[in-house]
């Protein structure tokens, strides 16, 4: 008899797989007791892998997931200190059950995963022996200030957090050992820990000579050496009469003497109690003061013209504020109406924009210290309040509230790319009537900041980043060394291809030489689906240290969860990333005698018809107590016996000789009562000859060391086996004590 599972999986039967999913209403922040309970459950999962009480978790933030779910970000700690860039993203349902966990694990004493199946395990770097600092926090702040800007003044109080800082190095997969650097794919390399440093993370938010100097600095806690540093100011530069959009409706509040630019219908709390536009009135960019909310005697604002100097409250001075309010309203509405996401943090906390910062100030930036935005009037540029610029900066606020991508290297490039993506989607939504529950298919120009440019040249081209002369079109090993605004280029191009597709014209801007499969011009899935997939990955799977390879895997997972494991949307994600040299290209469809339509080769993959189509230990199929299905009511529960046992499920399948695509996928949940670091229980997924006797390929081996809360979608490319009749096999073995459950559902093999 099966044992009741100690770790509950979520039943997803009530969530339609292919329906548009909305984010929940603002979440209630967990009580200390609830947070402690979640930490205890995560720690128990660690214990199954043999980790000691030195390892724990610290809750850092919470925000909504899809309706009925909450996302909690739990930082990894070792002996009470946070491990920088190491964390888990935990999805829970309304009952508090864990749905899934996505992690970036850089903790001491944990060996990194091998880069390729079958490769020798990698050794863990030495665990820090002494975690006692020589320097104080004040010492570290002084060292950081001296290194960055000795004469600067602090705009916000500096801080210094003692932590464990993993110093990373790049290693190659064994299969890429002889590849020249310029031929490497992003999946050919991995970032692993080289050593650990006891360090202070110093946050400086300063000003000097009319400029903001925002830096994060990693200072060695023993000798004061600067280990790493990076700028953190998130800028766009690298019925009102708006400047860029004609007459637009803006939501204001009536007062005793007239009206003010306070939108009380969008957001609550914050500095002003609602979304607001304030008049910085040329306050110095060195230390900008947002000033007071814009007011006017009538409810007609602005003259639609570039600010020409003089009064910031005249009709001409109001135009920058109109630009800002319309942009802020549309950013809010795009995410709320399309995704259900409210304001920047998902919890509907109001923000504000301060217009007229400085004099002829050529910048706009988001400041997470106040969770607000500042806009300059421009000099080389026009006023920096264009719709895509505001969507860009406000999207930095979404990133800060969710993945909090570290603003350097590849993660910094993804941070900037998310803002470019957000800016384009807000522009598409706004230019098509700013209503509705989907992002329109067109309306944006795929060029960031074109309207603010006096030369007509945009800041960035999403479809062909290299047109600016600095941004690369594809991933390379040098990407992590670029300014984040340029490192965003490849992912911007990926998103363009995902939405709009590519072209086969080798001389055009929309061609990728990395798309080598059929057809050469990949198909896009449109703005709406592309944005939903990207946003789900950002908010529920990305960690602060996510790089391009990790992003590709997690965006693919998001597409599979939303639209299916072998869906056209999941295929488009793989092709779009392949188009920027991240992962291998795959065939899109066509051929096989089915006019490009996918054919399901698995019989009864959801087990709803009992054992139909399956052979082996068919008693494992059913609707047992103690586990939940991925969808429907039945599933296959291999293991969970707590005694020596073997269970197998097999099905014979045929992949047509003319197939151009063959994608296997299944949903798998693993939980265990085993402890320690030894492998006791396994499930092997393999392909055998039609007779079932000869193993042709082992696709994956799962063990008691790979438990995961909730179901995970697993997928494999079986096209190399086209023209063959095969036996798909799931074979489980348990040893003599302590159960491990391998719960299988939604098995699918789609061919085209």
XYZ file of C-alpha atoms in Angstrom:
752
model
C 0.000 0.000 0.000
C 1.306 3.445 -0.871
C 2.425 5.657 1.996
C 0.892 9.098 2.298
C 3.335 11.572 0.777
C 4.983 13.925 3.292
C 5.226 16.700 0.676
C 1.948 17.662 -0.982
C 1.695 18.490 -4.664
C -0.794 20.983 -6.033
C -3.793 19.749 -7.963
C -3.925 21.889 -11.066
C -7.180 20.483 -12.378
C -8.967 23.750 -11.701
C -6.534 25.809 -13.801
C -7.066 25.428 -17.574
C -3.642 24.888 -19.123
C -4.182 26.997 -22.230
C -6.421 29.732 -20.765
C -5.085 33.236 -20.209
C -4.086 33.338 -16.560
C -4.368 36.485 -14.467
C -2.269 37.405 -11.471
C -3.919 37.369 -8.063
C -5.106 40.416 -6.193
C -2.519 41.954 -3.830
C -1.297 39.335 -1.400
C -1.365 39.490 2.369
C 2.185 39.521 3.678
C 2.859 36.356 5.627
C 2.920 36.493 9.387
C 6.199 35.614 11.137
C 4.674 32.256 11.990
C 3.698 31.576 8.360
C 7.156 32.580 7.136
C 8.766 30.340 9.749
C 6.562 27.469 8.615
C 7.603 27.917 4.982
C 11.270 28.113 5.958
C 10.836 24.900 7.957
C 9.377 23.117 4.934
C 12.192 24.285 2.675
C 14.758 23.280 5.288
C 13.157 19.835 5.509
C 13.559 19.481 1.744
C 17.251 20.353 2.211
C 17.555 17.709 4.900
C 16.512 15.066 2.373
C 19.639 16.029 0.439
C 21.876 15.677 3.476
C 22.303 19.351 4.344
C 22.869 20.312 7.966
C 21.311 22.977 10.175
C 24.001 25.393 8.953
C 21.787 25.909 5.901
C 18.557 27.870 6.073
C 16.434 30.483 4.298
C 15.444 34.120 4.784
C 12.194 35.449 3.332
C 12.987 38.546 1.248
C 9.791 39.442 -0.633
C 6.305 38.302 -1.537
C 4.064 39.134 -4.461
C 1.068 37.641 -6.304
C 1.257 34.694 -8.632
C -1.613 33.600 -10.866
C -5.053 33.672 -9.259
C -4.959 31.721 -6.015
C -1.169 31.657 -5.766
C 1.527 33.595 -3.936
C 5.214 33.952 -4.829
C 7.759 34.039 -2.013
C 11.440 34.690 -2.561
C 13.638 32.968 -0.025
C 17.309 33.905 0.140
C 19.734 31.100 0.987
C 21.755 31.492 4.178
C 24.768 29.662 5.548
C 25.466 29.933 9.281
C 23.105 32.894 9.421
C 24.696 34.879 6.567
C 23.026 35.468 3.213
C 24.738 33.857 0.227
C 24.726 36.501 -2.501
C 22.857 35.529 -5.671
C 21.622 32.261 -4.138
C 17.868 31.943 -3.587
C 14.668 29.991 -4.161
C 11.461 31.230 -5.760
C 8.577 29.424 -4.065
C 5.051 29.266 -5.496
C 2.305 28.383 -3.000
C -1.434 27.952 -3.459
C -4.292 29.334 -1.378
C -3.976 26.454 1.093
C -0.290 27.146 1.608
C 0.843 24.050 -0.313
C 4.041 24.474 -2.310
C 3.365 24.331 -6.054
C 6.918 24.687 -7.336
C 10.389 25.850 -6.397
C 12.894 27.436 -8.808
C 16.386 27.965 -7.438
C 19.832 29.326 -8.060
C 21.956 27.450 -5.541
C 25.405 28.861 -4.807
C 25.689 27.788 -1.180
C 29.005 26.603 0.292
C 29.569 22.867 0.394
C 27.195 22.102 -2.494
C 28.862 20.812 -5.633
C 27.658 22.358 -8.905
C 25.801 20.145 -11.337
C 27.762 18.534 -14.126
C 27.482 20.495 -17.349
C 26.458 17.513 -19.477
C 24.785 14.154 -18.721
C 27.345 11.531 -17.865
C 30.086 14.042 -17.099
C 32.132 13.593 -13.941
C 30.779 15.449 -10.889
C 32.330 18.827 -10.199
C 34.052 19.403 -6.864
C 32.574 21.916 -4.449
C 34.863 24.847 -3.609
C 36.133 24.976 -0.016
C 33.587 26.089 2.561
C 34.633 29.273 4.426
C 36.222 28.201 7.692
C 36.023 31.523 9.545
C 33.069 33.879 9.169
C 34.325 36.546 11.569
C 35.006 39.886 9.824
C 38.082 41.973 10.473
C 36.455 45.185 9.223
C 33.331 46.838 10.583
C 30.411 47.908 8.400
C 31.559 51.541 8.683
C 35.061 50.504 7.555
C 33.545 48.860 4.498
C 31.425 51.915 3.652
C 34.476 54.178 3.879
C 36.457 51.871 1.588
C 33.626 51.795 -0.942
C 33.126 55.576 -0.936
C 36.855 56.137 -1.353
C 36.887 53.819 -4.354
C 33.761 55.176 -6.073
C 33.586 58.924 -5.370
C 35.471 60.273 -2.390
C 33.880 63.740 -2.505
C 30.278 62.650 -3.065
C 27.419 63.312 -0.685
C 24.918 60.647 0.375
C 21.447 61.117 -1.078
C 20.176 58.078 0.801
C 21.944 56.615 3.881
C 24.574 54.034 2.878
C 24.283 50.452 4.094
C 26.641 47.511 4.472
C 25.455 43.905 4.809
C 27.847 41.155 5.879
C 27.382 38.144 3.610
C 29.054 35.296 1.795
C 29.984 36.352 -1.732
C 30.512 33.589 -4.329
C 33.282 34.576 -6.745
C 32.251 32.965 -10.034
C 34.167 31.404 -12.905
C 33.120 30.102 -16.324
C 33.629 26.449 -17.224
C 32.929 24.641 -20.464
C 30.836 21.572 -21.036
C 32.967 18.595 -21.976
C 31.315 18.536 -25.403
C 32.544 22.082 -26.057
C 36.120 21.578 -24.914
C 37.650 22.120 -28.359
C 35.314 24.821 -29.627
C 36.835 28.220 -30.473
C 35.479 30.991 -28.264
C 33.599 32.625 -31.113
C 31.685 29.386 -31.781
C 30.457 28.813 -28.239
C 26.734 28.619 -27.539
C 25.355 29.916 -24.234
C 24.537 26.333 -23.207
C 28.154 25.282 -23.789
C 29.300 27.068 -20.638
C 28.251 27.308 -17.006
C 28.918 29.816 -14.261
C 30.123 28.011 -11.112
C 31.611 29.131 -7.821
C 35.390 29.450 -7.861
C 35.740 30.510 -4.221
C 33.830 32.177 -1.397
C 34.643 35.510 0.204
C 33.375 36.930 3.479
C 32.342 40.377 2.321
C 30.185 43.425 2.852
C 27.631 44.364 0.217
C 27.781 48.165 0.380
C 24.968 50.163 -1.219
C 25.859 53.734 -2.080
C 23.241 56.205 -3.301
C 25.271 59.399 -3.700
C 25.526 62.557 -5.786
C 28.539 64.431 -7.146
C 28.955 67.350 -9.549
C 25.330 67.398 -10.616
C 25.122 63.646 -11.220
C 23.712 60.753 -9.247
C 26.309 58.147 -8.299
C 24.483 54.919 -7.389
C 26.721 51.877 -6.877
C 26.739 48.481 -5.241
C 30.229 47.587 -4.026
C 31.455 44.249 -2.665
C 34.178 44.857 -0.067
C 36.305 42.059 1.401
C 35.478 41.899 5.105
C 39.034 40.956 6.017
C 41.283 43.380 4.164
C 38.962 45.986 2.612
C 39.797 45.047 -0.978
C 37.155 45.806 -3.601
C 36.001 42.456 -4.970
C 33.337 43.755 -7.360
C 31.317 46.885 -8.120
C 28.632 47.986 -10.541
C 26.441 51.066 -11.152
C 22.804 50.621 -10.129
C 21.033 53.743 -11.407
C 18.453 52.335 -13.809
C 18.172 54.804 -16.660
C 16.745 54.826 -20.140
C 19.791 56.586 -21.731
C 22.432 54.633 -22.189
C -7.688 65.229 -21.834
C -4.376 66.578 -21.848
C -2.350 67.748 -24.753
C 0.564 65.379 -24.791
C 3.707 65.939 -26.788
C 3.803 62.551 -28.473
C 0.215 61.313 -28.545
C -2.122 64.231 -29.260
C -5.128 64.712 -27.015
C -5.311 61.937 -24.444
C -7.572 61.271 -21.453
C -5.846 61.615 -18.087
C -7.314 60.755 -14.699
C -7.043 63.628 -12.214
C -8.598 64.513 -8.849
C -10.796 67.533 -8.197
C -9.814 69.836 -5.343
C -11.395 72.883 -3.757
C -9.447 75.182 -6.067
C -9.368 73.108 -9.276
C -7.664 69.849 -10.153
C -4.491 67.937 -9.368
C -2.547 65.205 -11.148
C -3.383 62.515 -8.623
C -4.940 59.340 -10.001
C -6.595 57.813 -6.954
C -8.073 54.977 -9.047
C -4.670 53.452 -9.739
C -2.673 52.361 -6.723
C -3.021 52.979 -3.027
C -0.678 54.208 -0.311
C 2.795 55.279 -1.328
C 3.984 58.841 -0.869
C 0.842 60.551 -2.228
C -1.933 57.982 -1.739
C -2.299 57.323 -5.478
C -0.435 57.596 -8.772
C 0.862 61.172 -8.940
C 2.856 63.501 -11.155
C 4.903 66.100 -9.327
C 6.815 69.195 -10.355
C 10.516 68.917 -9.552
C 10.795 72.478 -10.935
C 14.422 72.128 -12.070
C 15.526 70.541 -8.817
C 19.155 69.512 -9.213
C 19.784 66.002 -10.584
C 22.513 65.956 -7.947
C 19.780 65.472 -5.322
C 16.375 65.880 -6.986
C 13.402 66.944 -4.906
C 10.133 65.625 -6.373
C 8.272 68.761 -5.253
C 4.487 68.911 -4.978
C 1.705 67.402 -7.090
C 0.818 69.332 -10.233
C -2.307 71.507 -9.894
C -4.387 73.528 -12.368
C -7.498 75.696 -12.270
C -9.129 73.749 -15.106
C -8.959 70.122 -16.136
C -7.318 70.886 -19.481
C -3.558 70.498 -19.300
C -0.558 71.222 -21.508
C -0.060 72.604 -25.001
C 1.455 69.518 -26.638
C 4.783 71.196 -27.360
C 8.368 70.597 -26.286
C 9.213 72.524 -23.137
C 10.862 75.788 -24.142
C 12.007 77.000 -20.718
C 10.326 79.376 -18.324
C 7.501 78.417 -15.998
C 7.034 74.713 -15.299
C 3.398 75.314 -14.359
C 2.311 77.124 -17.542
C 0.504 75.194 -20.282
C 3.848 74.559 -21.932
C 5.373 73.439 -18.633
C 2.420 71.111 -17.971
C 2.999 69.117 -21.159
C 5.827 67.079 -19.613
C 3.459 66.205 -16.759
C 0.745 65.150 -19.235
C 3.267 62.883 -20.965
C 4.176 61.375 -17.611
C 0.626 60.800 -16.350
C -0.608 59.248 -19.576
C 2.420 56.979 -19.663
C 2.018 55.989 -16.031
C -1.699 55.253 -16.465
C -1.044 53.050 -19.482
C 1.785 51.179 -17.787
C -0.530 50.414 -14.877
C -3.429 49.441 -17.162
C -1.362 47.211 -19.445
C -0.166 45.013 -16.607
C -3.443 45.047 -14.657
C -5.875 44.525 -17.515
C -3.746 41.987 -19.368
C -1.965 40.153 -16.558
C -3.828 41.099 -13.389
C -0.609 42.652 -12.031
C -1.314 45.794 -9.999
C 1.201 48.654 -9.921
C 4.940 47.945 -9.716
C 4.973 45.433 -6.878
C 1.793 43.543 -7.747
C 0.370 44.674 -4.418
C -1.045 47.929 -5.855
C 1.344 50.259 -4.042
C 1.133 53.686 -5.703
C 4.158 55.305 -7.285
C 4.888 58.731 -8.758
C 6.858 60.523 -11.465
C 8.653 63.828 -10.960
C 8.869 65.962 -14.120
C 11.290 68.799 -14.960
C 14.336 67.427 -13.160
C 17.350 69.674 -13.647
C 17.824 72.081 -16.532
C 18.146 70.543 -19.995
C 18.685 67.193 -18.228
C 19.159 64.398 -20.792
C 17.926 61.456 -18.764
C 15.076 59.633 -17.103
C 15.645 57.118 -14.331
C 13.924 54.827 -11.872
C 15.028 55.065 -8.232
C 14.143 52.016 -6.155
C 14.892 53.886 -2.928
C 11.678 55.857 -3.439
C 10.143 53.437 -5.978
C 9.572 56.401 -8.265
C 10.754 57.916 -11.542
C 12.405 61.210 -12.496
C 12.210 62.800 -15.969
C 14.450 65.461 -17.476
C 13.441 67.997 -20.123
C 16.193 66.968 -22.490
C 18.878 68.839 -24.375
C 20.294 66.434 -26.928
C 16.909 64.719 -26.572
C 13.364 65.989 -26.431
C 11.477 65.631 -23.137
C 12.100 62.096 -21.920
C 8.449 61.297 -21.129
C 7.618 59.208 -24.218
C 5.312 56.247 -23.614
C 7.941 53.541 -24.169
C 10.440 55.352 -21.939
C 7.956 55.499 -19.058
C 7.000 51.859 -19.591
C 10.708 51.029 -19.566
C 11.462 52.801 -16.285
C 8.354 51.542 -14.503
C 9.267 48.006 -15.557
C 12.455 48.423 -13.539
C 10.129 48.710 -10.563
C 8.487 45.397 -11.466
C 11.914 43.755 -11.710
C 12.941 45.220 -8.351
C 9.808 43.784 -6.732
C 10.238 40.328 -8.262
C 13.393 38.807 -9.762
C 15.569 41.752 -8.646
C 18.086 40.878 -11.348
C 21.598 41.951 -10.318
C 22.445 45.022 -12.392
C 25.679 43.761 -13.904
C 26.781 41.144 -16.413
C 24.203 38.930 -18.105
C 21.640 39.351 -15.318
C 21.965 43.122 -15.712
C 21.397 42.773 -19.452
C 18.216 40.800 -18.747
C 17.158 43.501 -16.278
C 17.442 46.156 -18.993
C 15.842 43.885 -21.575
C 12.803 43.362 -19.367
C 12.363 47.125 -19.259
C 12.666 47.440 -23.039
C 10.114 44.644 -23.419
C 7.790 46.339 -20.933
C 8.153 49.658 -22.736
C 7.228 48.120 -26.086
C 4.206 46.261 -24.708
C 2.921 49.396 -22.960
C 3.360 51.305 -26.216
C 1.375 48.678 -28.153
C -1.403 48.744 -25.554
C -1.573 52.532 -25.354
C -1.555 53.096 -29.110
C -4.529 50.777 -29.604
C -7.046 52.483 -27.337
C -5.550 51.493 -23.956
C -8.375 49.051 -23.175
C -8.918 45.327 -23.356
C -7.486 42.205 -21.773
C -4.716 41.482 -24.249
C -1.677 43.213 -25.703
C -2.516 44.213 -29.299
C -0.606 42.519 -32.093
C 0.781 45.832 -33.369
C 1.152 49.484 -32.427
C 4.678 49.551 -31.051
C 7.685 50.327 -33.229
C 10.253 47.928 -31.680
C 12.583 50.894 -31.205
C 13.272 52.215 -27.723
C 13.112 55.992 -27.343
C 12.709 56.937 -31.007
C 10.295 59.791 -30.189
C 12.645 61.511 -27.787
C 15.489 61.507 -30.319
C 16.189 64.765 -32.147
C 18.195 62.883 -34.774
C 15.476 60.296 -35.355
C 17.814 57.518 -34.211
C 16.377 55.469 -31.338
C 18.308 54.443 -28.259
C 17.944 50.766 -29.164
C 16.570 48.599 -31.984
C 14.986 45.483 -30.508
C 14.796 43.638 -33.825
C 18.442 44.330 -34.766
C 20.390 45.557 -31.698
C 23.690 45.923 -33.580
C 22.286 48.859 -35.556
C 23.468 51.079 -32.681
C 27.061 49.999 -33.313
C 27.547 48.664 -29.775
C 24.909 46.075 -28.900
C 25.426 42.483 -30.071
C 22.706 40.552 -31.894
C 23.575 37.256 -30.213
C 25.074 35.790 -27.069
C 28.836 35.395 -26.790
C 31.166 34.741 -23.881
C 32.027 38.467 -23.891
C 28.443 39.534 -23.207
C 28.897 39.599 -19.424
C 31.615 42.252 -19.785
C 29.391 44.792 -21.585
C 27.426 47.709 -20.187
C 23.985 46.346 -19.246
C 22.241 48.519 -21.854
C 24.224 46.731 -24.578
C 24.063 43.314 -22.900
C 20.282 43.593 -23.233
C 20.519 43.405 -27.019
C 20.365 39.639 -27.646
C 17.400 39.095 -25.325
C 15.572 42.030 -26.918
C 16.042 40.355 -30.284
C 14.870 37.042 -28.848
C 11.630 38.678 -27.699
C 11.106 40.312 -31.093
C 11.496 36.932 -32.836
C 9.242 35.241 -30.258
C 6.512 37.783 -30.953
C 6.955 38.651 -34.622
C 9.035 35.841 -36.075
C 12.114 36.116 -38.287
C 12.736 36.292 -42.025
C 14.841 34.152 -44.340
C 16.371 37.076 -46.276
C 20.034 36.837 -45.293
C 20.642 40.513 -46.089
C 17.780 41.891 -43.984
C 17.508 43.052 -40.382
C 15.195 40.192 -39.406
C 17.454 37.257 -40.285
C 19.369 35.067 -37.842
C 22.193 32.799 -39.044
C 21.638 30.607 -35.970
C 18.239 29.393 -37.225
C 19.407 26.326 -39.114
C 16.318 24.111 -38.954
C 13.028 24.256 -40.855
C 11.692 26.764 -41.752
C 14.550 29.256 -41.873
C 12.016 31.999 -41.063
C 10.608 31.087 -37.653
C 6.983 31.898 -36.802
C 6.139 34.338 -34.032
C 3.318 33.918 -31.517
C 2.290 37.584 -31.162
C 2.756 40.257 -28.523
C 0.172 38.943 -26.086
C 1.415 35.377 -25.713
C 5.067 36.425 -25.815
C 4.526 38.934 -22.997
C 2.563 36.461 -20.860
C 5.316 33.867 -21.172
C 8.080 36.360 -20.424
C 6.254 37.916 -17.457
C 5.513 34.517 -15.901
C 9.168 33.539 -16.166
C 10.342 36.853 -14.703
C 7.983 36.836 -11.738
C 7.800 33.144 -10.833
C 11.107 31.588 -11.946
C 13.953 34.074 -12.415
C 16.351 34.586 -9.532
C 18.612 37.601 -9.049
C 21.535 35.793 -10.721
C 19.663 34.397 -13.741
C 21.827 34.542 -16.868
C 20.956 33.964 -20.532
C 21.145 30.161 -20.372
C 19.026 30.067 -17.216
C 16.561 32.545 -18.730
C 16.124 30.340 -21.782
C 15.310 27.316 -19.650
C 12.889 29.199 -17.414
C 11.120 31.027 -20.235
C 10.665 27.615 -21.868
C 9.221 26.224 -18.630
C 6.801 29.145 -18.476
C 5.670 28.518 -22.052
C 5.199 24.819 -21.364
C 3.155 25.510 -18.243
C 0.967 28.061 -20.005
C 0.472 26.381 -23.374
C 1.719 22.797 -23.162
C 4.994 20.915 -23.218
C 5.217 20.536 -26.992
C 3.043 23.493 -27.980
C 3.869 25.866 -30.823
C 4.524 28.487 -28.148
C 7.137 26.286 -26.447
C 8.725 25.529 -29.820
C 8.805 29.264 -30.592
C 10.669 29.941 -27.337
C 13.323 27.377 -28.224
C 13.714 28.803 -31.724
C 13.771 32.424 -30.541
C 16.583 31.688 -28.086
C 18.400 29.570 -30.650
C 18.228 32.625 -32.924
C 20.494 34.482 -30.477
C 22.910 31.559 -29.922
C 21.305 30.278 -26.718
C 20.456 26.609 -27.134
C 20.001 24.565 -30.303
C 17.464 25.240 -33.024
C 14.641 22.764 -33.637
C 12.280 22.134 -36.517
C 9.072 24.082 -36.258
C 6.664 21.806 -38.105
C 5.388 20.757 -41.496
C 5.873 17.485 -43.326
C 5.052 14.082 -41.925
C 1.895 13.885 -44.031
C -0.095 15.916 -41.532
C 0.052 19.368 -43.156
C 2.043 20.727 -40.237
C -0.510 19.776 -37.559
C 0.876 17.973 -34.523
C -0.130 14.359 -33.996
C -0.263 12.852 -30.503
C 1.531 9.508 -30.459
C 0.839 8.611 -26.805
C -2.388 6.841 -25.960
C -4.046 7.928 -22.701
C -1.135 10.109 -21.606
C -3.199 11.628 -18.787
C -4.201 8.171 -17.450
C -7.857 9.246 -17.372
C -8.827 5.975 -19.123
C -7.051 3.835 -16.560
C -4.447 1.476 -17.990
C -5.507 1.821 -21.631
C -2.382 1.966 -23.811
C 0.009 1.142 -20.971
C 1.806 -2.062 -19.990
C 3.750 -3.048 -16.911
C 2.779 -2.283 -13.333
C -0.622 -0.862 -14.233
C -1.842 -0.888 -10.630
C 0.121 2.325 -10.090
C -2.437 4.174 -12.252
C -5.390 5.719 -10.445
C -6.697 8.510 -8.238
C -4.950 7.561 -5.003
C -5.100 9.469 -1.734
C -1.881 11.201 -0.720
C -0.996 12.593 -4.140
C -2.710 14.939 -6.569
C -2.870 14.942 -10.373
C -1.269 17.516 -12.622
C -4.619 17.815 -14.360
C -7.748 15.713 -14.536
C -8.275 13.123 -11.788
C -5.800 10.274 -12.410
C -2.042 9.823 -12.651
C 0.638 7.141 -12.270
C 2.304 6.879 -8.848
C 5.533 4.897 -9.113
C 7.275 4.228 -5.801
C 6.051 5.563 -2.490
C 6.166 2.054 -1.002
C 8.942 2.405 1.566
C 10.226 -1.097 0.835
C 12.237 -2.912 -1.793
C 10.198 -2.737 -4.985
C 10.306 -2.284 -8.762
C 7.559 -0.767 -10.893
C 7.510 -0.095 -14.629
C 5.197 1.576 -17.128
C 5.796 1.205 -20.865
C 4.079 2.138 -24.115
C 5.029 1.333 -27.689
C 5.225 4.405 -29.961
C 5.997 5.095 -33.613
C 7.837 8.186 -34.915
C 7.150 8.622 -38.667
C 10.138 8.572 -40.994
C 8.998 11.886 -42.524
C 8.636 13.645 -39.169
C 10.265 17.036 -38.810
C 9.586 17.342 -35.070
C 9.150 14.798 -32.257
C 8.791 16.246 -28.781
C 8.287 14.088 -25.691
C 7.060 15.755 -22.503
C 5.600 14.732 -19.164
C 4.746 16.254 -15.800
C 6.715 14.781 -12.889
C 6.495 15.321 -9.132
C 9.093 13.758 -6.811
C 9.016 13.634 -3.021
C 10.977 11.495 -0.594
C 11.478 10.462 3.018
C 15.107 9.557 2.412
C 17.855 11.520 4.159
C 21.538 11.907 3.477
C 23.426 12.289 0.232
C 23.293 8.704 -1.027
C 21.097 7.553 -3.898
C 18.581 4.969 -2.695
C 15.640 5.191 -5.094
C 15.588 5.878 -8.834
C 13.301 6.273 -11.826
C 14.911 5.845 -15.246
C 13.228 7.178 -18.373
C 14.494 5.349 -21.434
C 13.788 4.436 -25.025
C 13.969 0.760 -25.855
C 13.665 -1.248 -29.029
C 10.109 -2.195 -29.975
C 10.559 -5.559 -28.271
C 11.377 -3.738 -25.044
C 14.600 -5.670 -24.437
C 17.328 -3.387 -25.794
C 17.917 0.095 -24.377
C 18.505 2.576 -27.194
C 18.847 5.698 -25.033
C 18.516 6.757 -21.414
C 16.726 10.109 -21.458
C 16.918 10.907 -17.734
C 17.472 9.407 -14.299
C 15.619 10.864 -11.328
C 16.474 9.949 -7.729
C 15.678 10.644 -4.093
C 18.296 13.424 -4.367
C 16.171 15.335 -6.891
C 12.889 15.996 -5.052
C 10.832 19.020 -6.073
C 7.686 20.525 -4.679
C 4.865 20.401 -7.209
C 5.058 19.128 -10.758
C 7.881 19.973 -13.155
C 7.471 19.742 -16.936
C 10.217 17.628 -18.520
C 10.757 17.567 -22.298
C 13.032 15.773 -24.766
C 13.698 15.923 -28.506
C 13.155 12.475 -30.039
C 13.607 13.462 -33.683
C 16.877 11.460 -33.950
C 14.672 8.343 -33.613
C 12.373 9.140 -36.529
C 11.354 6.160 -38.613
C 11.592 3.829 -35.629
C 9.122 1.940 -33.512
C 10.107 2.364 -29.875
C 9.092 1.449 -26.362
C 8.928 4.375 -23.967
C 9.810 3.141 -20.482
C 9.481 4.589 -16.968
C 11.249 2.183 -14.561
C 11.311 2.761 -10.774
C 13.358 1.002 -8.106
C 13.103 1.556 -4.334
C 15.442 0.114 -1.736
C 14.439 -1.493 1.534
C 13.397 1.561 3.578
C 11.976 5.090 3.336
C 9.783 5.963 0.393
C 10.436 8.045 -2.689
C 7.443 8.853 -4.900
C 7.717 9.508 -8.636
C 4.310 10.843 -9.673
C 3.764 10.945 -13.433
C 1.059 12.692 -15.466
C 0.371 14.346 -18.855
C 2.698 12.146 -20.931
C 2.788 13.433 -24.509
C 4.710 12.708 -27.708
C 3.780 15.154 -30.474
C 5.148 14.683 -33.959
C 4.863 16.870 -37.029
